[in-house]
């Protein structure tokens, strides 16, 4: 699922050899110092405990906070086909993720098709809803397009105890065309905030990271607006507030 690599300059080849293993090592070292706390809406199971295939959305600024917690789960994540994306792809593959190349802008069709294949193969598919360039905290259509385009699980009758349908909060047989979407947000209590378009967060060592898991968007009801509402709810849960329906949640920029 990796596009053909264009001819690289010597400096780029050196970066590809050095940066990914160094970055993966630093993320592992940082991750071992972090403490994670899950906050869920009633009846919701954290996404990493639900067997695939599934579709999850999160915000771009949370990538580092999530990298260690979700390592080695073979989660498929959408990454830009740019050279910077190649650096990220090789880094996350060293952490046990599956890099899917494409984006919600350039290369969008390729990314959607590759994610469809990953979903069909049984993977959890995670997408930064506002990536790769923003605007920050505004969901793009890619998550809804993927969820609407895949075939749901063809289960008849009642789900078995502990099945994926029970843990996702969806009835058996739901989503015969299309699937549900889960949203989550990761917020460290202490972090360096970069001056990037998304105010990217790098957790400080020994900080606590709150992972929030709001109610999933049911199959058949997945739209970009519904994904936006789910992500807004995830941010509000991390801040300890519930956003009124008529208002945006508290600003996540600190």
Coordinates of C-alpha atoms in Angstrom, one line a residue:
X1 CA 0.0 0.0 0.0
X2 CA 3.0 2.2 -0.4
X3 CA 3.2 4.4 -3.5
X4 CA 6.3 4.2 -5.8
X5 CA 9.1 6.2 -4.2
X6 CA 10.4 9.0 -6.4
X7 CA 14.1 9.6 -6.9
X8 CA 15.5 10.9 -3.7
X9 CA 18.3 13.4 -3.1
X10 CA 21.2 12.3 -0.9
X11 CA 20.0 14.3 2.0
X12 CA 16.6 12.7 1.8
X13 CA 18.0 9.2 1.7
X14 CA 20.1 10.0 4.7
X15 CA 17.0 11.3 6.5
X16 CA 15.0 8.2 5.7
X17 CA 17.8 6.1 7.2
X18 CA 18.3 8.1 10.4
X19 CA 15.0 9.8 11.3
X20 CA 12.5 7.0 11.5
X21 CA 14.5 4.7 13.9
X22 CA 15.5 7.6 16.0
X23 CA 12.0 9.0 16.2
X24 CA 10.5 5.6 17.0
X25 CA 13.1 5.1 19.8
X26 CA 12.3 8.5 21.3
X27 CA 8.6 7.8 21.2
X28 CA 9.1 4.5 22.9
X29 CA 11.2 6.0 25.6
X30 CA 8.7 8.9 26.2
X31 CA 5.8 6.5 26.1
X32 CA 7.2 4.3 28.9
X33 CA 7.0 7.3 31.2
X34 CA 3.4 8.2 30.4
X35 CA 0.3 7.2 32.3
X36 CA -3.0 6.7 30.4
X37 CA -6.5 7.1 31.7
X38 CA -9.6 6.1 29.6
X39 CA -12.8 8.1 29.9
X40 CA -15.8 6.6 28.2
X41 CA -19.5 7.4 27.6
X42 CA -21.7 4.8 29.2
X43 CA -21.6 1.4 27.4
X44 CA -18.6 2.4 25.2
X45 CA -15.5 0.2 25.1
X46 CA -12.2 1.9 24.3
X47 CA -11.4 1.4 20.6
X48 CA -8.1 -0.5 21.1
X49 CA -10.1 -3.3 22.9
X50 CA -12.6 -3.8 20.0
X51 CA -11.5 -6.2 17.3
X52 CA -11.4 -4.9 13.8
X53 CA -12.5 -4.1 11.2
X54 CA -13.6 -0.7 12.4
X55 CA -13.2 3.0 11.6
X56 CA -12.0 5.6 14.1
X57 CA -11.4 9.4 13.9
X58 CA -9.2 11.6 15.9
X59 CA -7.5 15.0 15.7
X60 CA -4.0 15.5 14.2
X61 CA -2.5 17.1 17.3
X62 CA -2.9 13.9 19.3
X63 CA -0.7 11.7 17.2
X64 CA 2.3 11.6 19.6
X65 CA 0.1 11.0 22.6
X66 CA -1.5 8.1 20.8
X67 CA 1.5 6.5 19.3
X68 CA 2.8 4.6 22.3
X69 CA -0.7 3.6 23.6
X70 CA -1.8 2.0 20.4
X71 CA 1.6 0.5 19.3
X72 CA 1.9 -3.0 18.0
X73 CA -1.8 -3.3 17.2
X74 CA -1.3 -3.2 13.4
X75 CA -3.8 -0.3 13.2
X76 CA -4.0 1.1 9.7
X77 CA -3.5 4.9 9.7
X78 CA -3.7 7.3 6.7
X79 CA -0.5 9.2 6.0
X80 CA 0.3 11.8 3.3
X81 CA 2.2 10.6 0.2
X82 CA 4.7 13.4 0.6
X83 CA 8.3 13.0 1.7
X84 CA 7.4 14.1 5.2
X85 CA 4.7 11.5 5.1
X86 CA 7.3 8.9 4.1
X87 CA 9.3 9.8 7.2
X88 CA 6.2 9.4 9.4
X89 CA 5.1 6.2 7.6
X90 CA 8.5 4.5 8.3
X91 CA 8.4 5.7 11.9
X92 CA 4.9 4.4 12.7
X93 CA 5.7 1.1 11.0
X94 CA 8.5 0.6 13.4
X95 CA 6.0 1.1 16.2
X96 CA 3.7 -1.6 14.9
X97 CA 1.2 0.4 12.8
X98 CA 0.2 -0.1 9.2
X99 CA 0.9 3.0 7.0
X100 CA -1.8 3.6 4.4
X101 CA -0.7 6.3 1.9
X102 CA -2.9 9.0 0.7
X103 CA -4.7 12.1 2.1
X104 CA -8.0 13.8 2.3
X105 CA -6.8 16.3 -0.3
X106 CA -3.9 15.2 -2.7
X107 CA -4.1 11.5 -3.3
X108 CA -7.5 11.2 -1.7
X109 CA -8.9 8.5 -4.0
X110 CA -5.8 6.4 -3.5
X111 CA -6.0 6.8 0.3
X112 CA -9.7 5.8 0.4
X113 CA -9.1 2.7 -1.7
X114 CA -6.2 1.6 0.4
X115 CA -8.2 2.1 3.6
X116 CA -11.1 0.1 2.1
X117 CA -8.7 -2.7 1.5
X118 CA -7.3 -2.5 5.0
X119 CA -10.8 -2.5 6.5
X120 CA -11.7 -5.6 4.3
X121 CA -8.6 -7.3 5.7
X122 CA -9.9 -6.8 9.2
X123 CA -7.8 -3.8 10.4
X124 CA -8.8 -1.0 12.8
X125 CA -8.6 2.1 10.5
X126 CA -7.7 5.4 12.2
X127 CA -7.9 8.8 10.4
X128 CA -6.9 12.2 11.5
X129 CA -10.1 14.0 10.6
X130 CA -8.4 17.4 10.2
X131 CA -5.2 16.2 8.6
X132 CA -2.8 16.6 6.9
X133 CA -3.0 20.5 6.8
X134 CA -6.2 21.5 8.5
X135 CA -8.0 23.7 9.3
X136 CA -7.6 22.4 12.8
X137 CA -10.5 20.7 14.5
X138 CA -12.6 20.8 11.4
X139 CA -13.6 17.3 10.2
X140 CA -13.1 16.6 6.5
X141 CA -15.3 14.1 4.6
X142 CA -12.8 11.3 4.4
X143 CA -13.9 9.5 7.6
X144 CA -17.6 9.5 6.6
X145 CA -16.7 8.5 3.0
X146 CA -14.8 5.4 4.3
X147 CA -17.5 4.4 6.7
X148 CA -20.2 4.7 4.1
X149 CA -18.3 2.8 1.5
X150 CA -17.3 -0.4 3.3
X151 CA -19.5 -3.5 3.8
X152 CA -20.6 -4.0 7.4
X153 CA -20.4 -7.3 9.2
X154 CA -23.1 -9.7 7.9
X155 CA -24.1 -11.1 11.2
X156 CA -27.5 -12.6 11.7
X157 CA -29.3 -13.2 15.1
X158 CA -28.0 -12.0 18.4
X159 CA -24.3 -11.2 18.8
X160 CA -22.2 -13.6 20.9
X161 CA -21.0 -12.4 24.4
X162 CA -18.1 -10.1 24.0
X163 CA -18.5 -9.8 20.2
X164 CA -17.4 -6.8 18.2
X165 CA -21.1 -5.7 17.8
X166 CA -21.7 -5.6 21.6
X167 CA -18.5 -3.7 22.3
X168 CA -19.2 -1.2 19.6
X169 CA -22.7 -0.6 20.8
X170 CA -24.2 -1.6 17.5
X171 CA -27.0 -4.2 17.0
X172 CA -26.2 -7.5 15.3
X173 CA -26.4 -7.1 11.5
X174 CA -26.2 -3.3 11.7
X175 CA -24.3 -1.6 8.8
X176 CA -24.9 -4.2 6.1
X177 CA -23.8 -1.3 3.9
X178 CA -21.5 1.0 5.8
X179 CA -20.2 0.8 9.3
X180 CA -20.2 2.8 12.6
X181 CA -17.5 5.3 13.5
X182 CA -15.8 5.8 16.8
X183 CA -14.1 9.1 17.8
X184 CA -11.5 9.7 20.4
X185 CA -9.2 12.4 21.7
X186 CA -5.9 12.2 23.6
X187 CA -5.0 15.1 25.9
X188 CA -1.8 15.2 28.1
X189 CA -2.0 17.1 31.3
X190 CA 1.5 18.5 30.6
X191 CA 2.8 19.0 27.1
X192 CA 4.8 21.2 24.8
X193 CA 2.5 22.8 22.2
X194 CA 4.1 23.6 18.9
X195 CA 3.3 26.7 16.8
X196 CA 2.0 24.6 14.0
X197 CA -1.4 24.8 12.3
X198 CA -2.9 22.2 14.7
X199 CA -1.0 23.3 17.9
X200 CA 0.6 19.9 17.9
X201 CA 1.1 18.4 21.3
X202 CA 4.2 16.6 22.6
X203 CA 3.5 15.1 26.0
X204 CA 6.1 15.9 28.7
X205 CA 7.8 12.9 30.4
X206 CA 5.8 11.4 33.2
X207 CA 2.6 13.2 32.3
X208 CA -0.9 11.7 32.4
X209 CA -2.7 11.3 29.1
X210 CA -6.5 11.3 29.1
X211 CA -8.1 9.3 26.3
X212 CA -11.8 10.0 25.8
X213 CA -14.2 7.7 24.0
X214 CA -17.7 9.2 23.3
X215 CA -20.7 7.2 22.0
X216 CA -20.1 5.9 18.5
X217 CA -21.8 7.2 15.4
X218 CA -24.2 4.4 14.4
X219 CA -24.0 2.8 11.0
X220 CA -26.4 4.5 8.6
X221 CA -26.1 7.8 10.4
X222 CA -22.4 8.6 9.6
X223 CA -22.0 12.0 8.1
X224 CA -19.2 14.5 8.3
X225 CA -21.4 16.6 10.7
X226 CA -21.9 13.5 12.9
X227 CA -18.2 12.8 13.0
X228 CA -17.5 16.4 13.9
X229 CA -20.0 16.2 16.7
X230 CA -18.4 13.0 18.0
X231 CA -14.9 14.6 18.0
X232 CA -16.3 17.8 19.6
X233 CA -17.8 15.5 22.4
X234 CA -14.4 13.8 22.8
X235 CA -12.6 17.1 23.3
X236 CA -15.3 18.2 25.8
X237 CA -14.9 15.0 27.8
X238 CA -11.2 15.6 28.1
X239 CA -11.9 19.1 29.4
X240 CA -14.5 17.7 31.8
X241 CA -17.4 19.5 30.2
X242 CA -20.3 18.6 28.0
X243 CA -20.9 21.0 25.1
X244 CA -24.5 22.3 24.6
X245 CA -26.0 21.2 21.3
X246 CA -26.1 24.8 20.1
X247 CA -22.5 25.7 21.0
X248 CA -19.1 24.6 20.1
X249 CA -17.1 22.8 22.9
X250 CA -14.4 24.6 24.8
X251 CA -11.4 25.5 22.7
X252 CA -8.7 22.8 22.9
X253 CA -6.0 25.3 22.2
X254 CA -4.3 26.0 25.5

